[in-house]
mmCIF file of C-alpha atoms in Angstrom:
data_model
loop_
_atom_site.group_PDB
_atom_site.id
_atom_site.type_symbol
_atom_site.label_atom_id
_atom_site.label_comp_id
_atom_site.label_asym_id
_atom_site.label_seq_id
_atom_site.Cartn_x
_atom_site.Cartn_y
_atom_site.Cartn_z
ATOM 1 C CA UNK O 244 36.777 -14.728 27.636
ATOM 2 C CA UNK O 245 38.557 -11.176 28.361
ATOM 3 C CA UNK O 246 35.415 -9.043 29.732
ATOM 4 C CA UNK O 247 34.118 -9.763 33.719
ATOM 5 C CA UNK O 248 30.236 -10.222 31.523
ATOM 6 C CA UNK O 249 31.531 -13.165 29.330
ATOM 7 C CA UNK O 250 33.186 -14.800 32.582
ATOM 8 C CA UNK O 251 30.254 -15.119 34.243
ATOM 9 C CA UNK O 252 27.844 -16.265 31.526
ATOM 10 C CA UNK O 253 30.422 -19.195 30.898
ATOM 11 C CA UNK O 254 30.279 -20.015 34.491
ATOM 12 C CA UNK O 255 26.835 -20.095 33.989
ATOM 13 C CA UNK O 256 26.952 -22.091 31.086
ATOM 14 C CA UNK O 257 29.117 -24.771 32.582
ATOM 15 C CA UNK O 258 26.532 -24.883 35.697
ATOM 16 C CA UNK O 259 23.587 -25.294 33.670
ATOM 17 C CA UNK O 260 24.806 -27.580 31.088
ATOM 18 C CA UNK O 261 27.320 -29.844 33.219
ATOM 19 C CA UNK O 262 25.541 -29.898 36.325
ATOM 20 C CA UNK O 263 28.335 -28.498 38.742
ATOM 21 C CA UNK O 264 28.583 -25.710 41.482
ATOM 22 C CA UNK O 265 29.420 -22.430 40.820
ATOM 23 C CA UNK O 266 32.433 -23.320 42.521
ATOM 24 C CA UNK O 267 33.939 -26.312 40.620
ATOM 25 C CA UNK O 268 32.988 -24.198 37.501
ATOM 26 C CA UNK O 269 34.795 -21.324 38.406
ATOM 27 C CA UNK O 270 37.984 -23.920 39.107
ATOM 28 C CA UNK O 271 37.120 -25.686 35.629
ATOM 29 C CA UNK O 272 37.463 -22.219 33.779
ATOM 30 C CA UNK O 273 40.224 -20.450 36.251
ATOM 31 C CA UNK O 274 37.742 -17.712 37.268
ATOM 32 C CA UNK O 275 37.901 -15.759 40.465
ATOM 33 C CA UNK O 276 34.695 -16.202 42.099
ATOM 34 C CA UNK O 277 34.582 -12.771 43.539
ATOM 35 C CA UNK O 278 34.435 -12.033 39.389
ATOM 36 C CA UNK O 279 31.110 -14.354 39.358
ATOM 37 C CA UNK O 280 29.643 -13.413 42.415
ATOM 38 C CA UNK O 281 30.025 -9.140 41.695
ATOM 39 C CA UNK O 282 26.831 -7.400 41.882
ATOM 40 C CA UNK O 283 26.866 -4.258 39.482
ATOM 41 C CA UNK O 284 26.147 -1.036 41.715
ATOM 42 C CA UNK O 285 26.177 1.057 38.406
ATOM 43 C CA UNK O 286 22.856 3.205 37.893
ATOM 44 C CA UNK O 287 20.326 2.345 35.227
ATOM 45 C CA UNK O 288 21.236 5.978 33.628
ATOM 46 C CA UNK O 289 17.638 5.401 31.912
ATOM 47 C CA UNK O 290 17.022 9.086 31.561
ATOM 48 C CA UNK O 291 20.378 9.829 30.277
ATOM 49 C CA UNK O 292 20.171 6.656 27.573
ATOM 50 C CA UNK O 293 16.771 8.482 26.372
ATOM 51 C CA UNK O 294 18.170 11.811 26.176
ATOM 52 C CA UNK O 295 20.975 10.775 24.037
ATOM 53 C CA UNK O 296 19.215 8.531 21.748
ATOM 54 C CA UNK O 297 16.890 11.223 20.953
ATOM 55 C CA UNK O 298 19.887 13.709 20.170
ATOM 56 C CA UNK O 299 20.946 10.800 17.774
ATOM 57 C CA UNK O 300 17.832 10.167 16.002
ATOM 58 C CA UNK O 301 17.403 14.400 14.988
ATOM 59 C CA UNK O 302 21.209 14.133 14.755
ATOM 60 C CA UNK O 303 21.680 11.436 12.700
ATOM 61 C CA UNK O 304 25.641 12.262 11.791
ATOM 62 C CA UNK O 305 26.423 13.366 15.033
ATOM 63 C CA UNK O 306 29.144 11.574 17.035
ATOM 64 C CA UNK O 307 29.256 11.092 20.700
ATOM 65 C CA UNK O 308 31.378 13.803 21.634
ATOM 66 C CA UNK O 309 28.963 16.379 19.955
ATOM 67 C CA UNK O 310 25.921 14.574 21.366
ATOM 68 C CA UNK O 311 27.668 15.047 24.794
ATOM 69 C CA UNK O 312 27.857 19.202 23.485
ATOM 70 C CA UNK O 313 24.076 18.603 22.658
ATOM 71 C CA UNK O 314 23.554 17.356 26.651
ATOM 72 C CA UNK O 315 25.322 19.879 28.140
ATOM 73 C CA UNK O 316 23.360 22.582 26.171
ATOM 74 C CA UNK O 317 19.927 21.011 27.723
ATOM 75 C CA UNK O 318 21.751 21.163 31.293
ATOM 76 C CA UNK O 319 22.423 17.432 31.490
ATOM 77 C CA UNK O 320 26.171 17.058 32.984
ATOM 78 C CA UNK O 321 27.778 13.823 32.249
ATOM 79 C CA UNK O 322 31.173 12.539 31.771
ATOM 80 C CA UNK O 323 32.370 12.389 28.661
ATOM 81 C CA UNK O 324 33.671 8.721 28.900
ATOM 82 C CA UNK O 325 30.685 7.479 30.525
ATOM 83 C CA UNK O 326 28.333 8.930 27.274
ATOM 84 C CA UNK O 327 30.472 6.894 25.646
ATOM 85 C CA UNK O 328 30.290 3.615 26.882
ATOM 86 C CA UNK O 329 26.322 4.095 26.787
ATOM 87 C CA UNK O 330 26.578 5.387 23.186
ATOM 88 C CA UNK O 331 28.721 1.915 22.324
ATOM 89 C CA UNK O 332 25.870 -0.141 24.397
ATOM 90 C CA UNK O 333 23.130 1.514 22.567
ATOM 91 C CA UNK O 334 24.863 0.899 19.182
ATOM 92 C CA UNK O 335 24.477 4.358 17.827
ATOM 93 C CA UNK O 336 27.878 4.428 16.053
ATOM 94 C CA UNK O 337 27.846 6.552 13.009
ATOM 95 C CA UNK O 338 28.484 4.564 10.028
ATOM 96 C CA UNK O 339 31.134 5.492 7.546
ATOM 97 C CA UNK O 340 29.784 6.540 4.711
ATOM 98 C CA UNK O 341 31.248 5.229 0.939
ATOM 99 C CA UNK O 342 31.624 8.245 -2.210
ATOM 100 C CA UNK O 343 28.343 7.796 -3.419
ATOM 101 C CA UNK O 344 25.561 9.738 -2.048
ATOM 102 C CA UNK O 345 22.098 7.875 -1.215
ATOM 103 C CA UNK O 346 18.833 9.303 -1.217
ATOM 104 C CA UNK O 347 17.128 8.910 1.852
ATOM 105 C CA UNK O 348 13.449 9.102 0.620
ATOM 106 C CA UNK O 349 10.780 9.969 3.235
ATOM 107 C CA UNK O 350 11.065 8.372 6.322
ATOM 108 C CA UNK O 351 7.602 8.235 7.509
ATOM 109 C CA UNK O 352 5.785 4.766 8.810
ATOM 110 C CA UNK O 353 5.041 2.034 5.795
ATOM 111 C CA UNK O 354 1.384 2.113 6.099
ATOM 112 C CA UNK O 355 -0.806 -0.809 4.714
ATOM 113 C CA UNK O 356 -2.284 1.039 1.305
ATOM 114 C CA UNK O 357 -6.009 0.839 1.595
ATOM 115 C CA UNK O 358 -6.828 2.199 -1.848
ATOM 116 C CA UNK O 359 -5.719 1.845 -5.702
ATOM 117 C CA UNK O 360 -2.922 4.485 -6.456
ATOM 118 C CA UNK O 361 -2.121 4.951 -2.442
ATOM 119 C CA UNK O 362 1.164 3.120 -3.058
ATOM 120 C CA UNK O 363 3.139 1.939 -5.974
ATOM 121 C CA UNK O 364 6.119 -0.464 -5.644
ATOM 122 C CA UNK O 365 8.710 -0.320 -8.480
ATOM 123 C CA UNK O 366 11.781 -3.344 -9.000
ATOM 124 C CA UNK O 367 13.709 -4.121 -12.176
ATOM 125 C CA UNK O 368 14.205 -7.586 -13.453
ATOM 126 C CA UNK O 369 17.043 -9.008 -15.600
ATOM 127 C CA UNK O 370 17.114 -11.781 -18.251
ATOM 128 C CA UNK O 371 19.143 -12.767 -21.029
ATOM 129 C CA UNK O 372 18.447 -12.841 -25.365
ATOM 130 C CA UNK O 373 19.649 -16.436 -26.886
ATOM 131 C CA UNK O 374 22.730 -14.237 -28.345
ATOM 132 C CA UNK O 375 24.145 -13.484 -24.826
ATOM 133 C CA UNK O 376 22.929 -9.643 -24.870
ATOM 134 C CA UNK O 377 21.502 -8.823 -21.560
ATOM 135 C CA UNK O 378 17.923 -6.494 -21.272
ATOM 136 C CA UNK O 379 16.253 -5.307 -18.110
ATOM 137 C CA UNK O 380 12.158 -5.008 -17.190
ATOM 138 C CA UNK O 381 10.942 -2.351 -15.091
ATOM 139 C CA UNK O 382 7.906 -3.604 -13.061
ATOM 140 C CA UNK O 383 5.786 -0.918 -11.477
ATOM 141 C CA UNK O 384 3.187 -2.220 -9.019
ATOM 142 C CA UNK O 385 -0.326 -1.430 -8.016
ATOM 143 C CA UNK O 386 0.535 -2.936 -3.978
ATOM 144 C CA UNK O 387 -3.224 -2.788 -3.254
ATOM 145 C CA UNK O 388 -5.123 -3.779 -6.316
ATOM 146 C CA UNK O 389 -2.004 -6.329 -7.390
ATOM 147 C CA UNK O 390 -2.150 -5.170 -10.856
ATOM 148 C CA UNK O 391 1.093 -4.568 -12.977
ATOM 149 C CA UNK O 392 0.787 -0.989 -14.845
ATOM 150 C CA UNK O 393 3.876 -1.453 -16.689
ATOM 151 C CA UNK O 394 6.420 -3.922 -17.606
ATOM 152 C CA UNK O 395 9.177 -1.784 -19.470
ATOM 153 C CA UNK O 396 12.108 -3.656 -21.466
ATOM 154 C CA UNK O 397 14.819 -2.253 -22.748
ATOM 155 C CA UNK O 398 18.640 -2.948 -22.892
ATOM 156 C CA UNK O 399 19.108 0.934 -20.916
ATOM 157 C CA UNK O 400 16.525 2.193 -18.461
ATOM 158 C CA UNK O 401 17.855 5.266 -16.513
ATOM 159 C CA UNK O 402 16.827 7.878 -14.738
ATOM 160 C CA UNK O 403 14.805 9.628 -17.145
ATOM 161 C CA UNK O 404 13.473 6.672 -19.066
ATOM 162 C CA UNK O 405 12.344 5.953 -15.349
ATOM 163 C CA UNK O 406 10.689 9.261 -14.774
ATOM 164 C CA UNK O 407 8.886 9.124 -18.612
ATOM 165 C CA UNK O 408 7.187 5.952 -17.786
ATOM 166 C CA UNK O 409 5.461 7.223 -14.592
ATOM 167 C CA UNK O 410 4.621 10.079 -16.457
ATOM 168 C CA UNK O 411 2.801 7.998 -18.637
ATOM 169 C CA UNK O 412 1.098 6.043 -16.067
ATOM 170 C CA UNK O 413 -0.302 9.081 -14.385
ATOM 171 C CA UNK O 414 -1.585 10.113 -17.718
ATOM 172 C CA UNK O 415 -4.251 7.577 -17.657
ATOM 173 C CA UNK O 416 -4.177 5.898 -14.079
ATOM 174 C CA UNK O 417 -3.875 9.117 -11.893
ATOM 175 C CA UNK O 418 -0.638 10.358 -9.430
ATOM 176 C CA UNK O 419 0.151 7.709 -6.363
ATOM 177 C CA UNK O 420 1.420 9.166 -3.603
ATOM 178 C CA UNK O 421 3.950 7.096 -2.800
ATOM 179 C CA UNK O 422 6.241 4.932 -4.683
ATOM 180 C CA UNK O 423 8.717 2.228 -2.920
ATOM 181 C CA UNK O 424 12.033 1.321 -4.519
ATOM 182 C CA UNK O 425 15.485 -0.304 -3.543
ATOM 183 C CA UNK O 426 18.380 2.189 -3.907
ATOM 184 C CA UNK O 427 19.822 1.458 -7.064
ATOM 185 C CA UNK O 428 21.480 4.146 -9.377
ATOM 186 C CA UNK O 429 18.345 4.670 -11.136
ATOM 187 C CA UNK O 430 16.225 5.346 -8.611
ATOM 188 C CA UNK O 431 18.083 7.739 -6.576
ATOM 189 C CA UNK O 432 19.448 9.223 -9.776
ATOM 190 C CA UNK O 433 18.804 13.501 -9.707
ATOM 191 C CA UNK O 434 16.147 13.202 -12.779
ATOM 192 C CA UNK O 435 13.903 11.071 -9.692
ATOM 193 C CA UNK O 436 14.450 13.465 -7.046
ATOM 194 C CA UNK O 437 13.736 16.278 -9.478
ATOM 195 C CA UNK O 438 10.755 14.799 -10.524
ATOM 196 C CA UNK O 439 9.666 14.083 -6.782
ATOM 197 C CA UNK O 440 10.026 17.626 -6.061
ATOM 198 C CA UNK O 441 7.805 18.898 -8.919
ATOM 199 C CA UNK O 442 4.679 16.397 -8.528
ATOM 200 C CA UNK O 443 4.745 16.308 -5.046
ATOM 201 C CA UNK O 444 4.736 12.372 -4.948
ATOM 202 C CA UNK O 445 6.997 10.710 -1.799
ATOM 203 C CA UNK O 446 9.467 8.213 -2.620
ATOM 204 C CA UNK O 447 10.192 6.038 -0.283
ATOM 205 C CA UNK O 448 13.685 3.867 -0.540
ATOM 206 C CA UNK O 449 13.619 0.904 1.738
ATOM 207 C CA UNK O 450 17.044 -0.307 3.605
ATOM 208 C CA UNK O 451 19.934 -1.417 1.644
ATOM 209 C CA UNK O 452 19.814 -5.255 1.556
ATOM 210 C CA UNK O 453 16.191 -5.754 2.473
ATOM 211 C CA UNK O 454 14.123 -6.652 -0.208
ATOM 212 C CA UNK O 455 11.372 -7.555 2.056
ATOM 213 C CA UNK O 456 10.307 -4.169 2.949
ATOM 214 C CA UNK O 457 9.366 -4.518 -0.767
ATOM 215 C CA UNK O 458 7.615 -7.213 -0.628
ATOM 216 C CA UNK O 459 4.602 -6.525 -3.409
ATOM 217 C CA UNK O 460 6.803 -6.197 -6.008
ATOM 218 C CA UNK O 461 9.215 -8.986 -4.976
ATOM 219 C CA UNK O 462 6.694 -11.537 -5.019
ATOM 220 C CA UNK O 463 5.409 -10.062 -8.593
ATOM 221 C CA UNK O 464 9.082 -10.650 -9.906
ATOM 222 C CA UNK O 465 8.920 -14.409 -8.762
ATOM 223 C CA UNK O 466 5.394 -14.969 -10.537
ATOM 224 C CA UNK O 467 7.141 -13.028 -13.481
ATOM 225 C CA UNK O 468 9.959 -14.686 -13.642
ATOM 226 C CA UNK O 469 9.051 -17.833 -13.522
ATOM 227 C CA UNK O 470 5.937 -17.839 -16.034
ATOM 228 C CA UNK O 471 7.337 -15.744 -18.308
ATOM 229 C CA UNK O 472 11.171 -15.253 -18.400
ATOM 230 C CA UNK O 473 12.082 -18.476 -17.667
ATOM 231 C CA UNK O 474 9.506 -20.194 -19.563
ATOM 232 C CA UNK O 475 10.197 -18.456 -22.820
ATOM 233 C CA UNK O 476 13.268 -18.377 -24.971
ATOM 234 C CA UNK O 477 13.722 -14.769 -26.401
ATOM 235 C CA UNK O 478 15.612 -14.441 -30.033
ATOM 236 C CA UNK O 479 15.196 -9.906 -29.806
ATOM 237 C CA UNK O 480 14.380 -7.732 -28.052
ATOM 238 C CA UNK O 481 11.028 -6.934 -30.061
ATOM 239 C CA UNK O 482 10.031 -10.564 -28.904
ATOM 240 C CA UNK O 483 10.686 -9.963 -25.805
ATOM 241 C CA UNK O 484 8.573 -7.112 -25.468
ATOM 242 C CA UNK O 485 5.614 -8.785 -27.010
ATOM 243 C CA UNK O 486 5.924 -12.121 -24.822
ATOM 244 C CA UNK O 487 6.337 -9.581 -21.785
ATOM 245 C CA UNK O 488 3.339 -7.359 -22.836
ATOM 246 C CA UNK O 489 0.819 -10.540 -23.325
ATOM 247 C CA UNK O 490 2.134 -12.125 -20.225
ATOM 248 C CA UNK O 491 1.096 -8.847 -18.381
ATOM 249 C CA UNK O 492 -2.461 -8.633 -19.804
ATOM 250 C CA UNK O 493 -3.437 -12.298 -18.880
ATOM 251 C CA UNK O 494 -1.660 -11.414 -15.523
ATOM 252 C CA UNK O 495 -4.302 -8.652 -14.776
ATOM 253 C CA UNK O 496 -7.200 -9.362 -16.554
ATOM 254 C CA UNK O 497 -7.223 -13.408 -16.420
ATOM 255 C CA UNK O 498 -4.595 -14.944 -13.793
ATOM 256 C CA UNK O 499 -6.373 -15.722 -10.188
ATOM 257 C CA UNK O 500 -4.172 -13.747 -7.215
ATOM 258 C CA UNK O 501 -4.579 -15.774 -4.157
ATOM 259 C CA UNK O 502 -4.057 -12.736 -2.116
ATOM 260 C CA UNK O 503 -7.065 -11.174 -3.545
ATOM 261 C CA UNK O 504 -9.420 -14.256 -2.985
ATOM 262 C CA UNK O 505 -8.341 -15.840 -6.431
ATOM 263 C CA UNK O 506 -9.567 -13.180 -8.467
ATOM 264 C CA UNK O 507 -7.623 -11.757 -10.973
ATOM 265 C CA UNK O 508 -6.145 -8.065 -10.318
ATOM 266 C CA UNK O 509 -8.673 -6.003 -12.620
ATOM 267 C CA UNK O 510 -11.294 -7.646 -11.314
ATOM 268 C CA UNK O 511 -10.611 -6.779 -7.645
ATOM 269 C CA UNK O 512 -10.321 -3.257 -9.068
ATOM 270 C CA UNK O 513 -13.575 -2.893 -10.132
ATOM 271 C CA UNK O 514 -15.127 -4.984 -6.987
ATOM 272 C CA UNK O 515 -13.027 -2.644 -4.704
ATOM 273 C CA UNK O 516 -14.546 0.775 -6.428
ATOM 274 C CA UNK O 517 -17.800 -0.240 -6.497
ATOM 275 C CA UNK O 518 -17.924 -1.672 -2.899
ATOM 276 C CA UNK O 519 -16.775 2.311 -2.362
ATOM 277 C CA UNK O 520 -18.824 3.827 -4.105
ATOM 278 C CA UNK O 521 -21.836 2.020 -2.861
ATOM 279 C CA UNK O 522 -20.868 2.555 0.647
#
């Protein structure tokens, strides 16, 4: 206990849990009570907190002593210390970055997709041949139909490989416009961002170490992996891709989704554009 704040929530403590005075706590811990009793006098400095976390949100690299600049520019006067300490309270430290760079993605609001091709989700799964040789599945997502429009294995998928595959998705299932990945070196690779740029289609990377915000495509990796990968024994690659490609059908076109009233993916497809085009 070194800071007047956590003196007086472990007087506190003592009188809730124990039962004693303020006093007898305060002679229990060796705390002045003048510490305990203090009543802060400080401002609420609302309008400044507001101010500065709005500088930091446009800013997003900018430290406290160029936020303060920032202030001063819109005619707010404040000490330089005191931005500080509210900068530390509001936790808006900038974060050292590591070497590599990370694509940021758009950073608009994760809306819930209301319509096939409104959002695809994309995740890559490992697994392992009998011989010890390791390959990799990319799974690519329909999030509001369910259904799985590709399940690529290979022992390499990069960049490009990546950025093939969606072409040929598009080809015959039409441009999303937006896709959600993790960050991995594939997906923020320059042959993605290129390929962003020239069909216009957002990518949006959710946080490091959050798999939830991809949820869709999480949950299709647990159903994939275990009624397919870890149900099946795979001798090559070529086998692999054939158990992989027949476990994908029967997911779409036969498998009930609970989520989608136990109705297999396909068939939720067609309910869903009919429904629309009726209306």
């Amino acid at each position: 206990m070194v800071t007047p704040d956590a003196k007086r929530k472990a007087v506190a403590r003592a009188c809730e849990v124990h039962g004693v005075s303020q006093r007898r706590a305060c002679q229990a811990l060796r705390i002045d009570r003048s510490t305990v009793r203090y009543t802060s006098t400080r401002p609420d400095d609302a309008p400044l907190r507001e101010a500065m976390k709005a500088v930091a949100a446009e800013r997003r690299r900018f430290g406290y002593r160029r936020i303060h600049v920032m202030l001063d520019r819109q005619g707010i006067v404040v000490n330089q210390k005191k931005l500080r300490r509210l900068y530390r309270e509001e936790k808006l430290q900038v974060r050292r970055r590591s070497g590599r760079k990370r694509a940021l993605g758009t950073r608009r609001p994760m809306l819930v997709p209301d319509r096939a091709n409104a959002r695809w989700s994309l995740d890559f799964v490992s697994d392992t041949i009998t011989d010890g040789r390791r390959f990799r599945v990319l799974a690519v997502v329909d999030d509001y139909t369910r259904e799985c429009l590709a399940l690529i294995a290979d022992t390499s998928l990069s960049g490009l490989r990546v950025v093939r595959e969606l072409d040929a998705i598009i080809r015959w299932r039409g441009r999303p416009d937006t896709i959600v990945s993790d960050n991995g070196t594939e997906l923020t690779s320059m042959a993605v961002l290129r390929w962003c740029q020239q069909t216009g289609v957002e990518w949006h990377y959710i946080a490091p170490g959050k798999p939830t915000q991809n949820a869709f495509v999480e949950s299709f990796n647990g159903r994939f992996r275990d009624e397919c990968l870890n149900d099946t024994l795979f001798s090559t690659l070529t086998e692999a891709r054939s158990a992989i490609t027949a476990w994908k059908e029967d997911y779409n076109n036969n498998r009930p989704h609970s989520a989608l009233g136990n109705v297999p993916p396909v068939e939720f497809a067609m309910k869903s554009t009919l429904e629309k085009q009726a209306a």
